[in-house]
Short mmCIF file of C-alpha atoms in Angstrom, two decimals:
data_model
loop_
_atom_site.label_atom_id
_atom_site.label_comp_id
_atom_site.label_asym_id
_atom_site.label_seq_id
_atom_site.Cartn_x
_atom_site.Cartn_y
_atom_site.Cartn_z
CA MET A 97 -119.08 4.77 110.83
CA VAL A 98 -117.84 2.59 113.51
CA MET A 99 -117.90 -0.29 111.31
CA THR A 100 -115.73 1.25 108.67
CA ILE A 101 -113.04 1.84 112.18
CA PHE A 102 -113.02 -1.57 112.62
CA TYR A 103 -112.48 -2.38 109.33
CA ILE A 104 -109.43 -0.41 108.81
CA LEU A 105 -108.45 -0.98 111.66
CA VAL A 106 -108.86 -4.50 112.79
CA PHE A 107 -110.38 -6.96 110.19
CA PRO A 108 -109.02 -7.06 107.17
CA GLY A 109 -107.36 -3.92 107.88
CA PHE A 110 -103.84 -3.11 109.89
CA LEU A 111 -104.40 -5.52 113.00
CA PHE A 112 -104.88 -8.34 110.84
CA LEU A 113 -102.69 -7.38 107.32
CA SER A 114 -99.66 -7.64 109.83
CA ALA A 115 -100.37 -10.76 111.78
CA TYR A 116 -101.25 -12.18 108.72
CA GLY A 117 -97.71 -10.94 106.59
CA LEU A 118 -95.08 -12.22 109.70
CA ALA A 119 -97.65 -15.78 109.64
CA VAL A 120 -96.53 -15.56 105.80
CA GLU A 121 -93.22 -14.76 106.22
CA PHE A 122 -92.88 -17.21 108.24
CA VAL A 123 -94.18 -19.56 105.49
CA ASP A 124 -91.90 -18.44 103.22
CA ARG A 125 -88.74 -18.72 105.11
CA LYS A 126 -89.76 -22.44 106.24
CA LEU A 127 -90.67 -23.73 103.26
CA TYR A 128 -86.86 -22.01 101.65
CA ALA A 129 -85.48 -23.44 104.60
CA ARG A 130 -87.45 -27.15 103.96
CA PHE A 131 -86.38 -26.67 99.62
CA GLN A 132 -82.37 -26.56 101.08
CA ASN A 133 -82.82 -29.38 103.37
CA ARG A 134 -82.85 -27.56 106.86
CA LYS A 135 -85.28 -27.42 109.94
CA GLY A 136 -86.11 -24.07 109.92
CA PRO A 137 -87.32 -20.53 111.86
CA PRO A 138 -89.99 -21.28 114.82
CA TRP A 139 -92.89 -19.70 113.79
CA PHE A 140 -92.84 -17.06 116.08
CA GLN A 141 -89.45 -15.62 114.47
CA PRO A 142 -91.06 -13.08 112.38
CA PHE A 143 -92.18 -11.37 115.63
CA ALA A 144 -89.27 -12.09 117.31
CA ASP A 145 -87.49 -10.13 114.56
CA PHE A 146 -90.07 -7.36 114.72
CA VAL A 147 -90.08 -6.95 118.57
CA LYS A 148 -86.16 -6.90 118.71
CA LEU A 149 -85.89 -4.33 115.65
CA ILE A 150 -88.35 -1.88 117.30
CA SER A 151 -87.00 -2.47 120.57
CA LYS A 152 -82.89 -0.92 119.34
CA GLU A 153 -81.36 1.96 119.24
CA THR A 154 -82.64 3.47 115.42
CA ILE A 155 -79.72 5.77 114.08
CA ILE A 156 -79.58 8.45 111.91
CA PRO A 157 -76.23 8.90 109.34
CA ALA A 158 -75.21 12.52 110.31
CA GLU A 159 -75.50 12.42 106.27
CA ALA A 160 -78.38 11.75 105.43
CA ASP A 161 -81.78 14.34 105.34
CA ARG A 162 -83.16 13.56 108.52
CA ARG A 163 -87.36 13.85 108.07
CA MET A 164 -86.90 12.49 104.44
CA PHE A 165 -85.29 9.21 106.55
CA LYS A 166 -87.46 9.15 109.04
CA SER A 167 -90.97 9.94 107.30
CA LEU A 168 -90.45 7.41 104.46
CA PRO A 169 -90.88 3.71 105.89
CA VAL A 170 -93.92 5.24 107.12
CA PHE A 171 -95.20 6.04 103.54
CA ALA A 172 -94.26 2.74 102.35
CA MET A 173 -96.59 1.47 105.22
CA THR A 174 -99.50 3.51 104.43
CA ALA A 175 -99.63 3.14 100.99
CA VAL A 176 -99.42 -1.02 101.07
CA LEU A 177 -102.20 -0.58 103.63
CA THR A 178 -104.26 1.62 102.13
CA ALA A 179 -103.79 -1.14 98.33
CA SER A 180 -105.01 -4.12 101.12
CA LEU A 181 -109.01 -1.64 101.15
CA TYR A 182 -110.01 -3.24 97.70
CA ILE A 183 -108.95 -6.93 98.04
CA PRO A 184 -111.70 -8.74 98.16
CA VAL A 185 -110.91 -10.89 101.40
CA TRP A 186 -113.69 -13.17 102.32
CA SER A 187 -116.00 -12.88 99.31
CA THR A 188 -115.80 -11.46 95.50
CA GLN A 189 -116.43 -7.92 97.07
CA SER A 190 -113.41 -6.07 98.13
CA LEU A 191 -114.16 -3.50 101.40
CA PHE A 192 -114.51 -0.46 98.78
CA PRO A 193 -115.15 -0.84 95.52
CA PHE A 194 -115.28 1.22 92.55
CA GLU A 195 -114.76 0.83 88.51
CA GLY A 196 -111.40 1.26 88.20
CA ASP A 197 -109.49 0.11 91.74
CA VAL A 198 -106.98 -2.28 89.72
CA ILE A 199 -104.99 0.58 88.63
CA VAL A 200 -105.42 2.47 92.02
CA ILE A 201 -103.86 -1.17 93.39
CA LEU A 202 -100.95 -1.43 91.07
CA TYR A 203 -99.74 2.25 91.57
CA LEU A 204 -100.33 2.36 95.19
CA LEU A 205 -98.25 -0.64 95.61
CA THR A 206 -95.83 1.01 93.49
CA ILE A 207 -95.20 3.19 96.32
CA PRO A 208 -93.80 1.20 98.56
CA THR A 209 -90.90 1.06 95.56
CA LEU A 210 -90.21 4.74 95.17
CA THR A 211 -90.28 4.72 99.17
CA PHE A 212 -87.35 2.34 98.77
CA PHE A 213 -85.57 4.18 95.98
CA LEU A 214 -85.41 7.65 98.23
CA GLY A 215 -84.93 6.49 101.11
CA GLY A 216 -81.60 4.06 99.61
CA TRP A 217 -81.17 8.25 97.81
CA HIS A 218 -81.19 9.85 101.08
CA SER A 219 -79.26 7.93 102.95
CA SER A 220 -76.54 9.54 100.97
CA SER A 221 -74.24 6.26 101.65
CA LEU A 222 -72.59 4.86 98.19
CA TYR A 223 -74.12 1.47 99.02
CA SER A 224 -78.02 2.79 99.59
CA THR A 225 -77.40 4.77 96.11
CA LEU A 226 -76.68 1.81 94.15
CA GLY A 227 -78.93 -0.55 95.74
CA SER A 228 -81.57 2.43 95.05
CA VAL A 229 -81.13 3.07 91.48
CA ARG A 230 -81.13 -0.40 91.06
CA VAL A 231 -84.65 -0.92 92.72
CA LEU A 232 -85.52 2.16 90.34
CA THR A 233 -83.81 0.04 87.08
CA GLN A 234 -85.51 -3.15 87.75
CA LEU A 235 -88.99 -1.22 88.09
CA PHE A 236 -89.46 -0.57 84.76
CA ALA A 237 -88.74 -3.77 83.76
CA TYR A 238 -91.17 -6.15 85.53
CA GLU A 239 -93.92 -3.34 86.54
CA VAL A 240 -95.34 -3.16 82.93
CA PRO A 241 -95.35 -7.19 82.15
CA LEU A 242 -97.50 -7.05 85.93
CA LEU A 243 -99.95 -4.30 85.11
CA MET A 244 -100.53 -6.65 81.15
CA ALA A 245 -100.84 -9.45 82.78
CA ILE A 246 -103.42 -8.15 84.93
CA LEU A 247 -104.94 -5.82 81.76
CA GLY A 248 -105.88 -9.57 80.27
CA PRO A 249 -107.85 -11.31 82.46
CA ALA A 250 -109.76 -7.95 83.21
CA LEU A 251 -110.27 -7.47 79.99
CA LEU A 252 -112.36 -10.97 79.29
CA ALA A 253 -114.32 -10.03 82.54
CA GLY A 254 -114.97 -6.48 81.23
CA THR A 255 -114.53 -4.08 83.93
CA TRP A 256 -111.73 -2.56 85.89
CA SER A 257 -112.60 -3.48 89.12
CA LEU A 258 -110.93 -6.03 91.03
CA SER A 259 -114.48 -6.86 92.92
CA GLY A 260 -115.82 -7.36 89.11
CA VAL A 261 -113.17 -9.42 87.85
CA SER A 262 -113.38 -11.55 90.88
CA ALA A 263 -117.06 -12.24 90.77
CA PHE A 264 -116.65 -12.36 87.20
CA TYR A 265 -114.29 -15.57 87.01
CA ALA A 266 -116.47 -16.69 89.91
CA ALA A 267 -119.58 -17.12 88.38
CA ASN A 268 -117.81 -18.49 84.57
CA PRO A 269 -114.36 -20.41 86.63
CA ILE A 270 -113.97 -22.47 82.89
CA TYR A 271 -112.38 -19.01 81.60
CA ALA A 272 -109.63 -19.05 84.46
CA LEU A 273 -108.22 -21.68 81.96
CA VAL A 274 -107.21 -19.18 79.66
CA ASN A 275 -105.08 -17.02 81.92
CA ILE A 276 -102.54 -19.35 82.85
CA PRO A 277 -99.75 -17.48 80.57
CA GLY A 278 -100.50 -14.30 82.38
CA PHE A 279 -100.79 -16.15 85.68
CA VAL A 280 -97.15 -17.29 85.22
CA ALA A 281 -95.86 -13.76 83.67
CA ALA A 282 -97.20 -11.99 87.00
CA MET A 283 -95.91 -14.92 89.40
CA ILE A 284 -92.00 -13.91 88.03
CA ALA A 285 -93.96 -10.12 87.82
CA ALA A 286 -94.13 -9.92 91.89
CA GLN A 287 -91.41 -12.00 92.16
CA GLY A 288 -89.55 -8.69 90.96
CA LYS A 289 -91.78 -6.22 92.68
CA LEU A 290 -90.99 -8.15 95.77
CA GLU A 291 -87.48 -7.92 95.35
CA ARG A 292 -86.98 -11.70 96.05
CA VAL A 293 -84.33 -14.07 94.11
CA PRO A 294 -83.88 -14.00 91.34
CA PHE A 295 -84.50 -10.41 91.11
CA ASP A 296 -82.93 -10.08 94.16
CA ILE A 297 -80.65 -7.30 92.54
CA PRO A 298 -81.42 -3.97 94.97
CA GLU A 299 -80.93 -5.65 98.10
CA ALA A 300 -77.47 -8.27 96.68
CA GLU A 301 -76.10 -8.40 100.06
CA THR A 302 -73.18 -10.45 97.95
CA GLU A 303 -72.52 -7.35 96.68
CA ILE A 304 -73.92 -3.92 98.03
CA VAL A 305 -73.76 -5.17 101.15
CA ALA A 306 -78.39 -4.88 101.73
CA GLY A 307 -78.63 -2.13 98.65
CA ALA A 308 -81.25 0.43 100.11
CA PHE A 309 -81.88 -0.42 103.38
CA THR A 310 -77.83 -0.32 104.15
CA GLU A 311 -78.68 2.24 106.20
CA TYR A 312 -81.86 1.64 107.68
CA GLY A 313 -82.02 -0.23 111.23
CA GLY A 314 -84.24 -0.28 114.03
CA ARG A 315 -87.51 1.11 113.90
CA LEU A 316 -86.83 2.10 110.78
CA LEU A 317 -86.04 -1.20 109.27
CA ALA A 318 -88.70 -2.90 111.45
CA LEU A 319 -91.56 -1.31 109.75
CA PHE A 320 -89.84 -1.25 106.23
CA ARG A 321 -89.55 -5.40 106.72
CA MET A 322 -93.20 -4.72 108.19
CA THR A 323 -93.98 -3.59 104.63
CA ILE A 324 -92.46 -6.27 102.50
CA ASP A 325 -94.18 -8.79 104.60
CA ILE A 326 -97.83 -6.69 104.11
CA GLU A 327 -97.13 -6.44 100.40
CA MET A 328 -96.85 -9.94 99.63
CA VAL A 329 -100.13 -10.47 101.17
CA VAL A 330 -101.49 -8.07 99.05
CA VAL A 331 -99.73 -9.10 95.96
CA ALA A 332 -100.79 -12.53 96.85
CA ALA A 333 -103.96 -11.82 97.32
CA LEU A 334 -104.26 -9.26 94.20
CA VAL A 335 -103.01 -12.13 92.41
CA SER A 336 -104.84 -14.75 93.33
CA ALA A 337 -107.92 -13.22 93.19
CA ILE A 338 -107.71 -12.30 89.47
CA PHE A 339 -106.39 -16.33 88.10
CA ILE A 340 -107.28 -18.57 90.91
CA PRO A 341 -111.38 -18.88 91.22
CA LEU A 342 -112.30 -20.04 93.97
CA PHE A 343 -114.73 -17.91 96.18
CA SER A 344 -117.59 -19.01 98.30
CA ALA A 345 -120.86 -16.57 99.18
CA ASN A 346 -120.06 -17.95 102.90
CA PRO A 347 -117.57 -15.75 104.28
CA TRP A 348 -116.12 -18.58 106.76
CA LEU A 349 -115.55 -20.43 103.56
CA GLY A 350 -114.89 -17.37 101.85
CA PHE A 351 -112.18 -16.17 104.25
CA LEU A 352 -110.37 -20.00 104.37
CA PHE A 353 -110.20 -19.97 100.70
CA PHE A 354 -108.57 -16.58 100.47
CA VAL A 355 -106.28 -18.41 103.00
CA ILE A 356 -105.29 -21.13 101.03
CA LYS A 357 -105.11 -18.85 97.73
CA THR A 358 -102.87 -16.87 98.89
CA LEU A 359 -100.66 -19.65 100.88
CA PHE A 360 -100.77 -21.56 97.74
CA VAL A 361 -99.51 -18.58 95.63
CA VAL A 362 -96.20 -17.83 98.09
CA PHE A 363 -95.49 -21.66 98.24
CA LEU A 364 -94.96 -20.78 94.42
CA LEU A 365 -93.24 -17.62 95.24
CA ALA A 366 -90.46 -19.30 97.58
CA LEU A 367 -90.42 -21.82 95.20
CA PHE A 368 -89.41 -19.67 93.11
CA ARG A 369 -86.83 -18.43 95.67
CA SER A 370 -85.33 -21.45 96.36
CA VAL A 371 -84.67 -22.84 92.68
CA MET A 372 -83.38 -20.32 91.51
CA ALA A 373 -79.96 -17.71 91.29
CA ARG A 374 -79.53 -14.10 91.32
CA LEU A 375 -79.66 -12.84 87.62
CA ARG A 376 -77.71 -8.98 87.21
CA ILE A 377 -79.53 -6.15 86.90
CA GLU A 378 -78.99 -6.13 82.46
CA GLN A 379 -80.00 -10.04 82.33
CA MET A 380 -83.24 -9.29 84.51
CA VAL A 381 -83.94 -6.32 82.60
CA ARG A 382 -83.71 -8.32 78.95
CA PHE A 383 -85.26 -11.05 80.24
CA CYS A 384 -88.66 -8.80 81.69
CA TRP A 385 -88.84 -6.92 78.12
CA ARG A 386 -88.10 -10.15 75.73
CA VAL A 387 -89.78 -12.60 77.64
CA LEU A 388 -92.62 -11.29 80.31
CA THR A 389 -93.60 -8.59 78.17
CA PRO A 390 -94.80 -10.76 74.65
CA LEU A 391 -95.70 -13.53 76.97
CA ALA A 392 -98.66 -10.70 78.32
CA LEU A 393 -98.79 -9.34 74.79
CA VAL A 394 -100.35 -13.40 74.37
CA GLN A 395 -102.36 -13.40 76.97
CA ILE A 396 -103.85 -9.84 76.18
CA LEU A 397 -104.35 -11.95 72.64
CA ILE A 398 -105.56 -14.50 74.08
CA ASP A 399 -107.80 -12.50 75.81
CA LEU A 400 -108.75 -10.76 73.15
CA ILE A 401 -109.61 -14.32 70.74
CA VAL A 402 -111.85 -15.64 73.61
CA LYS A 403 -114.21 -12.59 74.31
CA GLY A 404 -114.64 -12.39 70.74
CA PHE A 405 -115.75 -15.87 70.01
CA VAL A 406 -117.81 -15.60 73.15
CA GLN A 407 -119.85 -12.32 71.48
CA LEU A 408 -120.47 -14.33 68.73
CA MET B 1425 -92.27 -4.93 132.69
CA VAL B 1426 -93.96 -7.46 130.63
CA PHE B 1427 -92.08 -5.53 127.83
CA LYS B 1428 -89.12 -5.87 129.49
CA LYS B 1429 -89.72 -8.99 129.77
CA LEU B 1430 -90.96 -9.57 125.86
CA ILE B 1431 -88.08 -7.48 124.46
CA ASN B 1432 -85.41 -9.52 125.84
CA TRP B 1433 -87.45 -12.60 124.51
CA ALA B 1434 -87.06 -11.02 121.34
CA ARG B 1435 -83.56 -10.08 121.86
CA ILE B 1436 -83.07 -13.98 122.87
CA LYS B 1437 -84.76 -15.05 120.10
CA SER B 1438 -83.60 -12.97 116.91
CA PRO B 1439 -79.69 -11.96 117.23
CA TRP B 1440 -78.44 -11.01 113.95
CA ILE B 1441 -75.09 -11.52 113.12
CA ILE B 1442 -72.45 -9.57 111.18
CA HIS B 1443 -68.93 -11.24 110.23
CA PHE B 1444 -65.79 -9.52 110.47
CA ASN B 1445 -62.46 -10.80 109.03
CA THR B 1446 -59.66 -9.27 111.33
CA GLY B 1447 -56.57 -10.44 110.01
CA ALA B 1448 -57.54 -14.10 109.99
CA CYS B 1449 -55.86 -17.21 107.97
CA ASN B 1450 -59.75 -17.65 106.66
CA ALA B 1451 -59.93 -20.51 108.53
CA CYS B 1452 -62.22 -19.35 110.93
CA ASP B 1453 -63.98 -17.44 108.51
CA ILE B 1454 -64.55 -21.03 106.79
CA GLU B 1455 -65.97 -22.72 110.17
CA ILE B 1456 -68.25 -19.21 110.52
CA LEU B 1457 -70.02 -20.10 106.80
CA ALA B 1458 -69.95 -23.46 107.34
CA THR B 1459 -71.94 -22.81 111.04
CA LEU B 1460 -74.08 -20.32 109.09
CA ALA B 1461 -74.89 -23.04 105.93
CA PRO B 1462 -77.86 -25.67 105.73
CA ARG B 1463 -75.76 -28.43 107.83
CA PHE B 1464 -75.79 -26.97 111.18
CA ASP B 1465 -78.23 -24.88 109.85
CA LEU B 1466 -78.07 -21.35 112.44
CA GLU B 1467 -81.27 -20.16 111.62
CA ARG B 1468 -83.40 -22.35 114.19
CA PHE B 1469 -82.46 -20.33 116.53
CA GLY B 1470 -83.34 -17.38 114.33
CA VAL B 1471 -79.50 -15.64 113.79
CA LEU B 1472 -79.16 -14.23 109.77
CA LEU B 1473 -76.03 -13.01 108.30
CA LYS B 1474 -76.45 -9.82 107.90
CA GLY B 1475 -74.42 -7.66 105.27
CA SER B 1476 -75.04 -3.91 106.91
CA PRO B 1477 -73.57 -3.64 110.36
CA ARG B 1478 -76.75 -1.04 110.80
CA HIS B 1479 -78.86 -4.24 111.11
CA ALA B 1480 -77.23 -6.10 113.27
CA ASP B 1481 -76.79 -7.37 116.86
CA VAL B 1482 -73.74 -9.16 117.25
CA LEU B 1483 -70.41 -8.58 115.79
CA VAL B 1484 -68.67 -12.00 114.56
CA CYS B 1485 -65.17 -11.27 114.61
CA SER B 1486 -62.45 -13.67 113.38
CA GLY B 1487 -58.24 -13.28 113.68
CA PRO B 1488 -55.81 -11.15 115.55
CA VAL B 1489 -56.14 -7.56 115.38
CA THR B 1490 -53.82 -5.91 112.50
CA LEU B 1491 -52.86 -2.53 112.85
CA GLN B 1492 -54.29 -2.56 109.53
CA THR B 1493 -57.80 -3.83 110.81
CA LYS B 1494 -57.71 -1.92 113.87
CA ASP B 1495 -60.18 1.22 112.89
CA ARG B 1496 -61.81 -0.78 110.06
CA LEU B 1497 -62.85 -2.81 113.11
CA ILE B 1498 -63.45 0.66 115.58
CA ARG B 1499 -65.81 2.02 112.88
CA VAL B 1500 -68.07 -1.58 112.32
CA TYR B 1501 -68.62 -1.27 116.04
CA GLU B 1502 -69.44 1.70 116.02
CA GLN B 1503 -71.68 1.45 112.89
CA MET B 1504 -73.49 -1.20 114.90
CA ALA B 1505 -77.01 -0.20 117.44
CA GLU B 1506 -76.97 -0.69 120.47
CA PRO B 1507 -77.74 -3.26 122.53
CA LYS B 1508 -74.82 -4.94 120.30
CA PHE B 1509 -72.65 -7.48 121.23
CA VAL B 1510 -68.82 -8.68 120.14
CA VAL B 1511 -67.87 -12.50 119.28
CA ALA B 1512 -64.30 -13.51 119.42
CA VAL B 1513 -64.06 -17.25 117.50
CA GLY B 1514 -60.56 -18.84 117.60
CA THR B 1515 -57.54 -18.73 119.56
CA CYS B 1516 -55.82 -15.61 117.67
CA ALA B 1517 -59.39 -13.22 117.91
CA CYS B 1518 -59.58 -14.33 121.63
CA SER B 1519 -55.71 -13.17 122.80
CA GLY B 1520 -53.75 -12.93 119.39
CA GLY B 1521 -52.80 -16.54 119.17
CA VAL B 1522 -49.32 -17.13 117.83
CA PHE B 1523 -49.56 -13.41 116.60
CA ASN B 1524 -49.21 -11.59 119.45
CA GLY B 1525 -46.35 -9.29 119.86
CA CYS B 1526 -46.04 -9.55 116.11
CA TYR B 1527 -44.74 -5.90 114.50
CA GLY B 1528 -47.88 -5.62 112.75
CA VAL B 1529 -50.92 -6.93 115.85
CA LYS B 1530 -52.80 -5.34 117.81
CA GLY B 1531 -53.09 -8.47 119.49
CA GLY B 1532 -56.60 -9.62 120.62
CA ILE B 1533 -60.03 -8.55 119.79
CA ASP B 1534 -60.28 -6.72 123.48
CA SER B 1535 -58.02 -4.78 122.55
CA VAL B 1536 -59.56 -2.88 120.99
CA ILE B 1537 -63.33 -3.17 121.38
CA PRO B 1538 -65.19 -5.29 124.58
CA VAL B 1539 -66.03 -8.22 124.02
CA SER B 1540 -68.82 -10.33 125.17
CA ALA B 1541 -67.96 -14.04 124.29
CA TYR B 1542 -65.07 -16.15 123.28
CA ILE B 1543 -64.87 -19.18 121.74
CA PRO B 1544 -61.26 -20.79 120.93
CA GLY B 1545 -59.98 -23.21 118.95
CA CYS B 1546 -57.80 -23.35 115.74
CA PRO B 1547 -60.18 -23.01 113.46
CA ALA B 1548 -62.64 -23.00 115.70
CA ARG B 1549 -65.42 -26.13 115.00
CA PRO B 1550 -69.40 -24.80 113.65
CA GLU B 1551 -70.15 -27.06 116.88
CA ALA B 1552 -68.15 -24.58 119.19
CA ILE B 1553 -69.79 -21.44 117.67
CA ILE B 1554 -72.82 -22.71 118.17
CA ASP B 1555 -72.38 -23.57 122.39
CA GLY B 1556 -70.50 -20.25 122.45
CA ILE B 1557 -73.65 -17.87 120.91
CA VAL B 1558 -76.01 -19.77 122.69
CA LYS B 1559 -73.99 -19.78 125.65
CA LEU B 1560 -74.04 -15.94 125.14
CA LEU B 1561 -77.42 -15.69 124.42
CA LYS B 1562 -78.32 -17.32 127.74
CA SER B 1563 -76.36 -15.01 129.61
CA LEU B 1564 -78.51 -12.42 128.79
CA LYS B 1565 -81.82 -14.12 129.99
CA GLN B 1566 -79.99 -12.43 133.30
#
């Protein structure tokens, strides 16, 4: 009982994820700055931003739905924290694994996106409404390729449990080589899920102020930003647990591998962010359905063929 | 006490700015953008350019306040969350400059809203803008 509470609140739950999320945001921003030949922010920058936002006045617009406006950031944060319970951290096993938790993680990661939509919608401001409609439009484009890219490796492993998939690839790392198209598709879709360049259309600050977050400020915005940081950790951990077969039976070494893998994924995400420019929404939807989804389908086909050969 | 110190530290380390042109000739705006671009890199002081006044701490204004922008300036200022600061960039923003007394001009920024820092110059150079913002942050320490 005490251990369970410790797992949920301290490690690898709330406190660890918040601290690691801020660290990952720093790594992302620093890499982005270095790619642009800048010096970049100091290491405590995300923490300072968080404390400052927490201590700022929180304004709730008169037009907005007060209850929804205030509760949605909490919902978003709860969903990503719950998703982290099914992510393996120091070994191939997550804390509470069960058959089918891959689907549960993907559902729980969809909830923050929906809260961004609802938060923007309930702000009743023009820019946030526009931004939230774009959030939903984009959701329909990247969600399917992301699910299918993860479906392929899971089919090859023959299980719907993330811990099972990780254990399979830890035992047979050579099979991870056939999942490279899926890895590419999942990385691009993750960029859309995290709403970063080139898929930052929902909060395009040069067009629609700050998208769904336009009316949010102070404490509520701090919660939303923290949610996005933790979501980045969870997505990086999910992608790395499935596609990068680097595990260890030793918990300390396993944790080190976890940090290396997630930082590698964050490095790739930051690289994408710095070399791309923002797409228009219809370009993004077209790209996702015409290129990304077929790529994920090819991945499933490859995995089915490999599985057939293995069973022969 | 410790919390107050931490909060004050965080405010000094993370000033997010919003840029508003109150009727400038665009020279100061170009200089402000140059300050934010990679060569001068204000992000090393934690400065980020935000689109929404709700997110920002510092309102960076350029140009004399024309009668057209006066109401909008007040509206943007009131949309910002406390604590908030205003920086006037350029001679026109400080005092109205050569446009002072013109039929369509109200005057400097401080004729409409309270201003915390004045950065003169026509236009103010990026070094001057950085200097002004750093001085504003230093004054927050007390």
